[in-house]
Backbone as CSV, one residue per row, in Angstrom:
resi,resn,N_x,N_y,N_z,CA_x,CA_y,CA_z,C_x,C_y,C_z
1,MET,9.726,7.486,-26.361,11.188,7.647,-25.874,11.359,6.633,-24.789
2,ARG,12.728,5.794,-25.002,13.244,5.037,-23.949,14.103,5.398,-22.954
3,CYS,13.578,5.428,-21.760,14.236,5.642,-20.493,15.212,4.662,-19.747
4,ASN,16.517,5.096,-19.943,17.572,4.082,-19.190,17.355,4.494,-17.473
5,LEU,16.933,3.563,-16.640,16.785,3.881,-15.467,18.047,3.417,-14.595
6,THR,19.011,2.557,-15.213,20.219,2.422,-14.660,21.112,3.781,-14.359
7,THR,21.716,3.609,-13.108,22.394,4.845,-12.692,23.718,4.670,-12.054
8,ASN,24.859,5.227,-12.416,25.976,5.037,-11.661,26.026,5.935,-10.260
9,SER,25.225,6.509,-10.090,25.217,7.990,-9.244,24.881,7.105,-7.566
10,TRP,24.553,6.001,-7.807,24.216,5.267,-6.618,25.618,4.492,-6.171
11,SER,26.349,4.898,-5.178,27.600,4.001,-4.487,27.374,2.530,-4.478
12,GLU,28.460,1.994,-4.711,28.355,0.606,-4.552,28.430,0.401,-2.989
13,GLU,28.715,0.773,-2.228,28.656,0.743,-0.868,27.244,0.681,-0.094
14,ALA,26.361,1.748,-1.047,24.866,1.907,-0.506,24.092,1.009,-1.082
15,ALA,24.555,0.301,-2.441,23.679,-0.620,-3.048,24.166,-2.121,-2.329
16,ALA,25.197,-2.296,-1.737,25.854,-3.335,-0.879,24.824,-3.529,0.204
17,ARG,24.793,-2.285,1.017,24.096,-2.157,2.170,22.612,-2.418,1.999
18,GLU,21.915,-1.893,0.902,20.606,-2.162,0.586,20.298,-3.723,0.454
19,GLY,21.360,-4.116,-0.485,20.973,-5.598,-0.807,21.277,-6.533,0.500
20,ARG,22.198,-6.240,1.453,22.154,-7.079,2.662,21.045,-6.735,3.500
21,ARG,20.560,-5.557,3.372,19.162,-5.155,4.387,17.959,-6.006,3.823
22,LEU,17.995,-6.091,2.388,16.699,-7.150,1.949,17.047,-8.509,2.412
23,ILE,18.037,-8.979,2.223,18.297,-10.370,2.588,18.074,-10.786,3.975
24,HIS,18.876,-9.911,4.777,19.135,-10.430,6.082,17.621,-10.251,6.876
25,SER,16.918,-9.324,6.433,15.503,-8.837,7.082,14.325,-9.727,6.542
26,ALA,14.583,-10.624,5.445,13.434,-11.289,4.828,13.423,-12.514,5.670
27,SER,12.033,-12.986,5.735,11.669,-14.305,6.238,11.154,-15.363,5.371
28,GLU,10.907,-14.712,4.034,10.639,-15.492,2.966,11.016,-14.915,1.569
29,ALA,11.291,-15.972,0.655,11.574,-15.411,-0.557,10.987,-16.304,-1.901
30,ALA,11.034,-15.914,-2.803,10.836,-16.877,-3.971,11.963,-17.669,-4.660
31,LEU,11.811,-18.845,-4.789,12.737,-19.586,-5.400,12.745,-20.229,-6.715
32,GLY,13.465,-19.902,-7.594,13.236,-20.237,-8.983,14.342,-21.336,-9.193
33,THR,13.824,-22.358,-9.696,14.795,-23.595,-10.182,14.379,-23.937,-11.510
34,LEU,15.036,-24.960,-11.799,15.058,-25.455,-13.406,14.194,-26.926,-13.402
35,SER,13.517,-26.804,-14.025,12.594,-28.039,-14.278,13.254,-29.273,-15.125
36,GLU,12.781,-30.276,-15.324,13.501,-31.300,-16.033,13.734,-31.123,-17.264
37,ASP,12.491,-30.454,-17.930,12.874,-29.956,-19.293,13.451,-28.593,-19.520
38,GLY,14.148,-28.115,-18.367,14.623,-26.784,-18.609,14.041,-25.570,-18.418
39,SER,12.655,-25.740,-18.158,11.730,-24.727,-18.268,11.919,-24.152,-16.530
40,PRO,11.389,-22.895,-16.206,11.674,-22.144,-15.077,10.648,-22.816,-14.179
41,HIS,10.774,-22.761,-12.872,10.068,-23.221,-11.852,10.227,-22.231,-10.557
42,VAL,9.013,-21.686,-10.216,9.101,-20.634,-9.129,8.220,-21.105,-7.712
43,SER,8.866,-20.947,-6.718,8.339,-21.387,-5.378,8.425,-20.533,-4.211
44,HIS,7.722,-20.792,-3.057,7.940,-20.077,-1.956,8.886,-20.923,-1.019
45,VAL,9.676,-20.367,-0.281,10.526,-20.715,0.816,10.828,-19.932,1.615
46,ALA,10.591,-20.330,3.296,11.148,-19.708,4.299,12.587,-19.671,4.094
47,CYS,13.381,-18.603,4.734,14.600,-18.226,4.522,15.126,-17.805,5.797
48,ALA,16.865,-17.888,5.718,17.439,-17.182,6.904,18.856,-16.880,6.346
49,THR,19.895,-16.556,7.129,21.076,-16.308,6.864,22.064,-16.798,7.707
50,LEU,23.338,-17.141,7.042,24.642,-17.544,7.929,25.299,-16.309,8.396
51,ALA,26.260,-16.534,9.265,27.244,-15.651,9.569,27.904,-14.874,8.508
52,ASP,28.350,-15.699,7.554,28.931,-14.951,6.379,28.253,-14.413,5.368
53,GLY,26.905,-14.521,5.631,25.771,-13.682,4.839,25.126,-14.471,3.780
54,ALA,25.218,-15.841,3.832,24.894,-16.884,2.867,23.444,-16.896,3.082
55,PRO,22.611,-16.888,2.152,21.145,-17.279,2.398,20.738,-18.669,2.587
56,ILE,20.208,-19.113,3.594,19.596,-20.630,3.768,18.483,-20.791,3.370
57,ILE,17.780,-21.811,3.380,16.590,-22.264,3.020,16.320,-23.732,3.518
58,LEU,15.160,-24.135,3.972,14.728,-25.368,4.422,13.655,-26.026,3.542
59,ILE,14.124,-26.956,2.832,13.288,-27.463,1.918,12.900,-29.167,2.255
60,SER,11.745,-29.662,1.435,11.163,-30.819,2.023,11.836,-31.796,0.438
61,ASP,12.223,-33.113,0.824,12.262,-33.796,-0.274,10.948,-34.166,-1.203
62,LEU,9.781,-33.795,-0.455,8.488,-33.997,-1.303,8.462,-32.932,-2.134
63,ALA,8.990,-31.766,-1.873,8.768,-30.538,-2.755,9.252,-30.791,-4.528
64,LEU,8.674,-30.023,-5.337,8.977,-30.058,-6.879,10.405,-29.496,-6.811
65,HIS,10.486,-28.292,-6.230,11.727,-27.683,-6.427,13.012,-28.364,-5.786
66,THR,12.771,-29.326,-4.656,13.895,-30.352,-4.199,14.218,-31.226,-5.164
67,LYS,13.300,-31.612,-5.842,13.606,-32.641,-7.094,14.318,-31.946,-8.144
68,ASN,14.103,-30.733,-8.367,14.824,-29.718,-9.238,16.185,-29.577,-8.840
69,VAL,16.321,-29.202,-7.593,17.747,-28.903,-7.162,18.594,-30.209,-7.184
70,ASP,17.779,-31.364,-6.925,18.941,-32.446,-6.911,19.241,-32.543,-8.332
71,ARG,18.682,-32.292,-9.044,18.825,-32.562,-10.725,19.934,-31.449,-11.093
72,ASP,19.700,-30.367,-10.682,20.431,-29.096,-11.311,20.543,-28.230,-9.975
73,GLY,21.412,-27.838,-9.392,21.720,-26.955,-8.296,21.494,-25.586,-8.536
74,ARG,21.596,-25.159,-9.905,21.303,-23.597,-10.205,20.169,-23.196,-9.899
75,ALA,19.995,-22.068,-9.016,18.989,-21.545,-8.524,19.052,-19.954,-8.295
76,SER,17.871,-19.302,-8.206,17.808,-17.693,-7.972,16.698,-17.695,-6.592
77,LEU,17.167,-16.833,-5.811,16.196,-16.385,-4.784,15.817,-14.937,-5.004
78,LEU,14.515,-14.208,-4.936,14.124,-13.033,-5.039,13.777,-12.731,-3.706
79,PHE,14.310,-11.687,-2.870,13.963,-11.078,-1.744,13.307,-9.671,-2.071
80,LEU,12.170,-9.528,-1.353,11.246,-8.437,-1.700,10.854,-7.673,-0.351
81,ALA,11.265,-6.334,-0.350,10.605,-5.745,0.812,9.363,-5.471,1.138
82,PRO,9.067,-5.455,2.437,7.497,-5.357,2.537,6.770,-4.085,1.832
83,PRO,5.685,-4.155,1.801,4.771,-3.113,0.931,4.798,-1.908,1.795
84,ASP,5.108,-0.950,0.951,5.197,0.672,1.552,4.707,1.520,0.571
85,GLY,3.179,1.831,0.642,2.602,2.707,-0.366,1.619,1.495,-1.012
86,ASP,0.887,2.326,-2.255,0.094,1.544,-2.970,1.115,0.861,-4.381
87,ASP,2.146,1.449,-4.605,2.714,1.008,-5.750,3.740,-0.140,-5.625
88,THR,3.313,-1.330,-5.885,4.255,-2.570,-5.688,5.538,-2.456,-6.465
89,ASN,5.708,-1.863,-7.578,6.825,-1.773,-8.337,7.848,-1.041,-7.488
90,ALA,7.280,-0.003,-6.588,8.367,0.638,-5.850,8.946,-0.074,-4.718
91,ARG,8.689,-1.132,-4.845,9.118,-1.861,-3.498,10.860,-2.303,-3.847
92,SER,11.792,-2.252,-2.943,13.008,-2.790,-3.204,13.009,-4.258,-3.152
93,ARG,14.117,-4.918,-4.086,14.127,-6.137,-4.384,15.199,-6.552,-4.706
94,ILE,15.649,-7.620,-4.723,16.883,-8.090,-5.007,16.859,-9.858,-5.349
95,SER,17.377,-9.812,-6.754,17.413,-11.154,-7.096,19.135,-11.947,-7.094
96,VAL,19.057,-13.038,-6.379,20.360,-13.517,-6.280,20.506,-14.764,-6.940
97,ASP,21.387,-14.982,-7.763,21.542,-16.553,-8.520,22.963,-16.964,-8.332
98,GLY,22.921,-18.272,-8.155,24.097,-19.081,-7.854,23.511,-20.621,-7.806
99,HIS,24.173,-21.466,-6.765,24.135,-22.769,-6.861,23.682,-23.157,-5.379
100,LEU,22.759,-24.045,-5.287,22.248,-24.439,-3.815,23.175,-25.244,-3.316
101,LEU,23.591,-25.376,-2.364,24.548,-26.685,-1.831,24.044,-27.179,-0.322
102,PRO,24.422,-28.102,0.095,23.942,-28.582,1.392,24.659,-27.604,2.446
103,VAL,24.424,-27.367,3.832,24.923,-26.558,4.518,26.310,-26.978,4.856
104,VAL,27.222,-26.487,5.223,28.382,-27.162,5.847,28.235,-27.579,7.384
105,ASP,27.737,-26.863,8.160,27.593,-27.147,9.609,26.244,-27.125,9.883
106,HIS,25.478,-28.374,10.013,23.993,-28.437,9.977,23.751,-27.754,11.546
107,GLY,24.379,-28.055,12.613,24.147,-27.466,13.821,24.092,-25.761,13.839
108,VAL,25.216,-25.377,13.394,25.065,-23.854,13.077,23.856,-23.427,12.647
109,ALA,23.649,-23.818,11.224,22.929,-23.638,10.168,21.398,-23.504,10.844
110,ARG,21.114,-24.722,11.522,19.757,-25.084,12.420,19.889,-23.772,13.214
111,SER,20.616,-23.622,14.087,20.369,-22.573,15.169,20.079,-21.228,14.577
112,ARG,20.762,-20.806,13.587,20.544,-19.261,12.915,19.076,-19.686,12.338
113,PHE,18.717,-20.578,11.443,17.300,-20.985,11.091,16.246,-20.484,11.994
114,LEU,16.591,-21.693,12.887,15.429,-21.213,14.194,15.214,-20.102,14.751
115,ARG,16.356,-19.297,14.680,16.090,-17.906,15.704,15.282,-17.027,14.466
116,ARG,15.263,-17.403,13.203,14.533,-16.554,12.494,13.239,-17.083,12.232
117,GLN,13.342,-18.626,12.055,11.919,-19.163,11.761,11.530,-20.349,13.028
118,PRO,11.464,-19.509,14.466,10.832,-20.564,15.594,9.704,-21.594,15.135
119,GLN,8.801,-21.293,14.321,7.731,-22.007,14.050,8.143,-23.307,13.498
120,ALA,9.526,-23.348,12.797,9.747,-24.465,12.045,10.412,-25.645,12.772
121,THR,10.482,-25.190,14.298,10.912,-26.190,15.266,10.222,-27.697,15.183
122,GLY,8.979,-27.726,15.137,8.160,-28.982,15.145,8.587,-29.972,13.775
123,TYR,9.356,-29.487,12.807,9.662,-30.144,11.730,11.101,-30.209,11.045
124,ILE,11.560,-29.261,11.454,13.075,-28.975,10.929,14.057,-30.342,10.896
125,ASP,13.779,-31.293,11.844,14.572,-32.274,12.237,13.880,-33.728,11.507
126,PHE,12.656,-33.410,10.671,12.254,-34.471,10.024,13.349,-35.074,9.078
127,LYS,13.450,-36.360,8.694,14.416,-36.922,7.576,14.248,-36.570,6.413
128,ASP,13.028,-36.069,5.913,12.663,-35.622,4.527,13.127,-34.182,4.690
129,PHE,13.338,-33.252,5.644,13.796,-31.869,5.620,15.307,-31.570,5.360
130,ARG,15.905,-30.685,4.716,17.230,-30.385,4.892,17.302,-28.826,4.503
131,LEU,18.488,-28.585,5.202,18.857,-27.006,4.954,19.949,-26.697,3.792
132,MET,19.629,-25.728,3.037,20.747,-25.853,1.756,20.950,-24.315,1.965
133,ARG,22.415,-23.984,1.342,22.788,-22.623,1.339,22.985,-22.149,-0.103
134,LEU,22.450,-20.728,-0.493,22.896,-20.450,-1.781,24.267,-19.914,-1.833
135,VAL,25.163,-20.166,-2.715,26.348,-19.808,-3.020,26.270,-18.720,-4.216
136,PRO,26.347,-17.566,-3.995,25.807,-16.384,-4.871,26.978,-16.144,-5.957
137,GLU,26.648,-16.125,-7.231,27.367,-16.001,-8.257,26.992,-14.526,-9.109
138,ARG,25.666,-13.947,-8.887,25.414,-12.520,-9.296,24.157,-12.104,-8.483
139,ALA,24.071,-10.942,-8.570,22.862,-10.291,-7.723,22.488,-8.982,-8.406
140,HIS,21.216,-8.879,-8.565,20.758,-7.716,-9.433,19.614,-7.019,-8.264
141,LEU,19.906,-5.869,-7.868,19.135,-4.935,-6.993,18.203,-3.801,-7.722
142,VAL,17.016,-3.933,-7.429,16.240,-2.879,-7.607,15.564,-2.048,-6.742
143,ALA,16.310,-0.967,-6.344,15.761,-0.358,-5.251,14.877,1.027,-5.238
144,GLY,14.196,1.179,-6.451,13.662,2.439,-6.910,14.152,3.136,-8.103
145,PHE,13.495,3.826,-8.538,13.939,4.534,-9.636,15.264,5.393,-9.759
146,GLY,15.930,4.913,-10.935,17.283,5.638,-10.715,18.247,4.591,-9.738
147,ARG,17.949,3.662,-9.255,18.690,2.810,-8.349,18.562,1.424,-8.672
148,ILE,19.196,1.045,-9.800,19.174,-0.425,-10.171,20.619,-0.619,-10.880
149,THR,20.934,-1.992,-10.143,22.367,-1.870,-10.399,22.618,-3.526,-9.831
150,SER,23.836,-4.013,-10.525,24.364,-5.165,-10.417,25.181,-5.042,-8.505
151,VAL,25.022,-6.178,-7.720,25.939,-5.959,-6.563,27.070,-7.340,-6.684
152,PRO,28.158,-7.138,-6.224,29.091,-8.128,-6.280,28.660,-9.261,-5.181
153,PRO,28.955,-10.445,-5.762,28.622,-11.310,-4.688,29.316,-11.465,-3.214
154,LEU,30.534,-10.735,-3.515,31.557,-10.715,-2.539,31.099,-9.562,-1.320
155,ALA,30.090,-8.628,-1.890,29.369,-7.595,-0.852,28.278,-8.262,-0.251
156,LEU,27.871,-9.430,-0.254,26.928,-10.140,0.209,27.309,-11.218,1.220
157,VAL,28.140,-11.728,0.681,28.610,-12.905,1.312,30.242,-12.951,1.653
158,ASP,30.726,-13.001,2.770,32.098,-12.820,3.016,32.317,-14.095,3.902
159,ASP,33.191,-15.032,3.439,33.490,-16.353,4.050,34.819,-16.269,4.579
160,GLY,35.428,-15.064,4.914,36.634,-14.947,5.591,36.685,-15.339,6.797
161,ALA,38.132,-15.347,7.373,38.391,-15.590,8.843,37.375,-14.713,9.964
162,GLU,37.160,-13.452,9.685,36.471,-12.722,10.527,34.957,-13.311,10.639
163,SER,34.286,-13.528,9.476,33.069,-14.465,9.390,32.911,-15.633,10.402
164,LYS,34.203,-16.515,9.976,34.259,-17.616,10.836,34.211,-17.432,12.261
165,THR,34.903,-16.463,12.570,35.124,-15.971,13.994,33.547,-15.522,14.821
166,LEU,32.897,-14.779,13.931,31.820,-14.178,14.495,30.697,-15.842,14.638
167,GLU,30.819,-16.556,13.478,30.306,-17.557,13.558,30.092,-18.349,14.772
168,GLU,31.106,-18.464,15.381,31.673,-19.221,16.494,30.921,-18.409,17.970
169,ILE,30.635,-17.210,17.633,30.337,-16.385,18.986,29.041,-15.838,18.825
170,ASP,28.391,-16.291,17.322,26.850,-15.639,17.262,25.833,-16.120,17.910
171,ALA,25.480,-17.218,18.521,24.439,-17.836,19.254,24.756,-17.156,20.731
172,GLY,26.045,-17.325,21.241,26.261,-16.706,22.687,25.987,-15.167,22.676
173,ALA,26.038,-14.319,21.581,26.304,-12.972,21.427,24.789,-12.739,21.675
174,CYS,23.959,-13.468,20.633,22.436,-13.334,20.698,21.793,-13.439,22.278
175,GLU,22.221,-14.478,22.694,21.499,-14.882,24.017,21.873,-13.661,24.878
176,HIS,23.319,-13.365,24.945,23.827,-12.356,25.736,22.824,-10.989,25.555
177,MET,22.704,-10.746,24.291,21.906,-9.313,24.380,20.451,-9.453,24.493
178,ASP,19.765,-10.785,24.399,18.717,-10.843,24.739,18.295,-10.797,26.263
179,ASP,19.307,-11.490,27.012,19.177,-11.521,28.299,19.548,-10.350,29.065
180,ASP,20.629,-9.638,28.659,21.107,-8.259,29.499,20.956,-7.131,28.800
181,HIS,20.816,-6.862,27.271,20.598,-5.721,26.828,19.405,-5.418,25.966
182,ALA,18.233,-6.128,26.503,16.715,-5.870,25.638,16.556,-4.392,25.433
183,ASP,16.868,-3.595,26.172,16.576,-2.111,26.065,17.339,-1.735,25.134
184,ALA,18.754,-1.923,24.825,19.367,-1.630,23.639,18.787,-1.981,22.583
185,LEU,18.589,-3.334,22.348,18.027,-3.939,21.288,16.825,-2.969,20.743
186,ALA,16.041,-2.744,21.806,14.695,-2.114,21.215,15.035,-0.549,20.670
187,VAL,16.046,-0.028,21.337,16.466,1.363,20.835,17.072,1.111,19.294
188,MET,17.911,0.043,19.179,18.366,-0.093,17.881,17.217,-0.478,16.982
189,ALA,16.393,-1.295,17.201,15.416,-1.749,16.261,14.548,-0.550,15.756
190,THR,14.255,0.196,16.963,13.122,1.627,16.369,13.955,2.657,15.760
191,ALA,14.898,3.079,16.527,15.577,4.278,16.072,16.417,4.082,15.014
192,LEU,17.203,2.884,14.884,18.230,2.602,13.452,17.536,1.778,12.556
193,GLY,16.743,0.834,12.987,15.983,-0.136,12.082,14.686,0.259,11.508
194,GLY,14.089,1.129,12.017,12.898,1.756,11.471,11.605,0.780,12.185
195,GLY,11.846,0.027,12.980,10.743,-0.973,13.486,9.856,-0.265,14.629
196,PRO,8.797,-0.610,14.767,7.708,0.068,15.645,8.366,-0.474,17.471
197,ASP,7.698,0.195,18.322,8.051,0.002,19.743,7.507,-1.498,20.039
198,GLY,8.576,-2.067,21.113,8.133,-3.104,21.389,9.419,-4.037,21.940
199,VAL,9.257,-5.332,22.319,10.332,-6.228,22.728,10.747,-6.900,21.234
200,TRP,12.228,-6.394,21.132,13.048,-6.958,20.114,14.149,-8.053,20.609
201,ARG,14.330,-9.279,19.928,15.340,-10.146,19.994,16.609,-9.991,19.070
202,ALA,17.669,-10.516,19.507,18.614,-10.339,18.286,18.651,-11.951,17.673
203,VAL,18.519,-11.709,16.422,18.206,-12.931,15.493,19.676,-13.742,14.886
204,GLY,20.675,-12.318,14.739,21.818,-13.401,14.240,22.810,-11.876,14.004
205,VAL,24.123,-12.153,14.287,25.228,-11.073,14.135,26.077,-11.588,12.775
206,ASP,26.845,-10.668,12.097,27.480,-10.950,11.078,28.698,-9.828,11.026
207,ARG,29.585,-9.841,10.090,30.742,-8.807,9.833,29.823,-7.320,9.833
208,TYR,28.940,-7.307,8.935,28.289,-6.159,8.768,27.397,-5.611,9.629
209,GLY,26.725,-6.325,10.378,25.232,-5.774,11.033,24.700,-6.815,11.922
210,ILE,23.648,-6.406,12.482,22.988,-7.324,13.409,21.538,-7.492,12.862
211,ASN,20.741,-8.517,12.766,19.318,-8.688,12.502,18.494,-9.026,13.864
212,LEU,17.592,-8.245,13.859,16.723,-7.893,15.042,15.248,-8.606,14.833
213,GLY,14.569,-9.328,15.561,13.203,-9.652,15.272,12.169,-9.306,16.233
214,ARG,10.947,-9.205,15.790,9.898,-9.093,16.729,8.635,-9.552,15.654
215,ALA,8.484,-10.805,16.036,7.321,-11.624,15.191,6.255,-10.679,14.891
216,PRO,5.880,-10.699,13.647,6.532,-11.259,12.542,7.586,-10.466,11.682
217,MET,7.918,-9.353,12.489,8.870,-8.380,11.791,10.267,-8.773,11.740
218,LEU,11.118,-8.254,10.925,12.507,-8.388,11.147,13.181,-7.060,10.734
219,VAL,14.452,-6.596,11.451,15.010,-5.444,10.681,16.291,-5.787,10.900
220,ARG,17.176,-4.841,9.982,18.390,-4.955,9.833,19.285,-3.548,10.311
221,VAL,20.349,-3.816,11.310,20.939,-2.708,11.413,22.239,-3.000,11.387
222,GLU,23.008,-1.931,10.535,24.437,-2.076,10.003,25.450,-1.309,10.813
223,TYR,26.482,-1.814,10.965,27.442,-1.257,12.041,28.068,-0.142,11.038
224,ARG,28.791,1.005,11.584,29.452,1.841,10.684,30.515,1.428,9.730
225,GLU,31.170,0.475,10.178,32.325,-0.369,9.430,32.262,-1.655,9.918
226,PRO,32.588,-2.736,8.834,32.611,-3.845,8.851,33.294,-4.431,10.117
227,LEU,33.203,-5.390,10.866,34.290,-6.061,12.041,35.438,-6.504,11.313
228,SER,36.261,-6.126,11.932,37.728,-6.880,11.739,37.893,-8.082,12.600
229,ASP,37.193,-8.169,13.758,37.452,-9.371,14.629,36.475,-9.524,15.601
230,GLY,36.315,-10.612,16.154,35.232,-10.665,17.250,35.154,-9.721,18.464
231,MET,36.102,-9.257,18.685,36.395,-8.150,19.778,35.664,-7.005,19.484
232,GLY,35.315,-6.568,18.114,35.034,-5.599,17.670,33.432,-5.451,17.955
233,LEU,32.680,-6.655,17.971,31.209,-6.659,18.106,30.533,-5.967,19.215
234,ARG,31.201,-5.995,20.387,30.729,-5.154,21.449,30.834,-3.691,21.243
235,LYS,31.603,-3.111,20.621,31.696,-1.564,20.387,30.836,-1.573,19.399
236,ALA,30.755,-2.209,18.198,29.815,-2.048,17.117,28.395,-1.889,17.634
């Protein structure tokens, strides 16, 4: 007997939150590109996100996946939750399909990436490395039995005016939180993000939440509602 695991009982908002959690709390992803003969090629990449939610990756001109992207920008990123138990098939994951394009503002993207991937400081500025952003066109979420659904790209990436405002204050807001509110970050990371006790730092903010890091872990804490402007960040 065939069993259909897809269900409509899981709300679109819950699916969107889970999808954002997986993307924003990931430090690595599987990258799918198209080889010269059209066959699929899958590789490993380090990743981060921009303030509008778009995934970004750092790739080298020497890599096969970069040659594939230069020829055909269609790509897919798979984000996978950390292991939780013995059954790897029970892990939440989301596949995001779209096109890889150069980042619009290299300085902003570089700052966001290094907060997530500080070990890349030694090579991110090499001439043969570049930052690329994935422009999502589709997303497929598997978050457990009965929780399999598509997630609208606009629920993951929001490039409206609110996100652009947050992009401008993102670095300063994270620095302020790290310097003056480390205790609050620890409470958020443990009580709301499910992380262990310890010193946590702000990795990035966006309309929907804040990303917190404690090497090698990352957690995501979403606000109760999306921010409408930069002034709402402090309250959230």
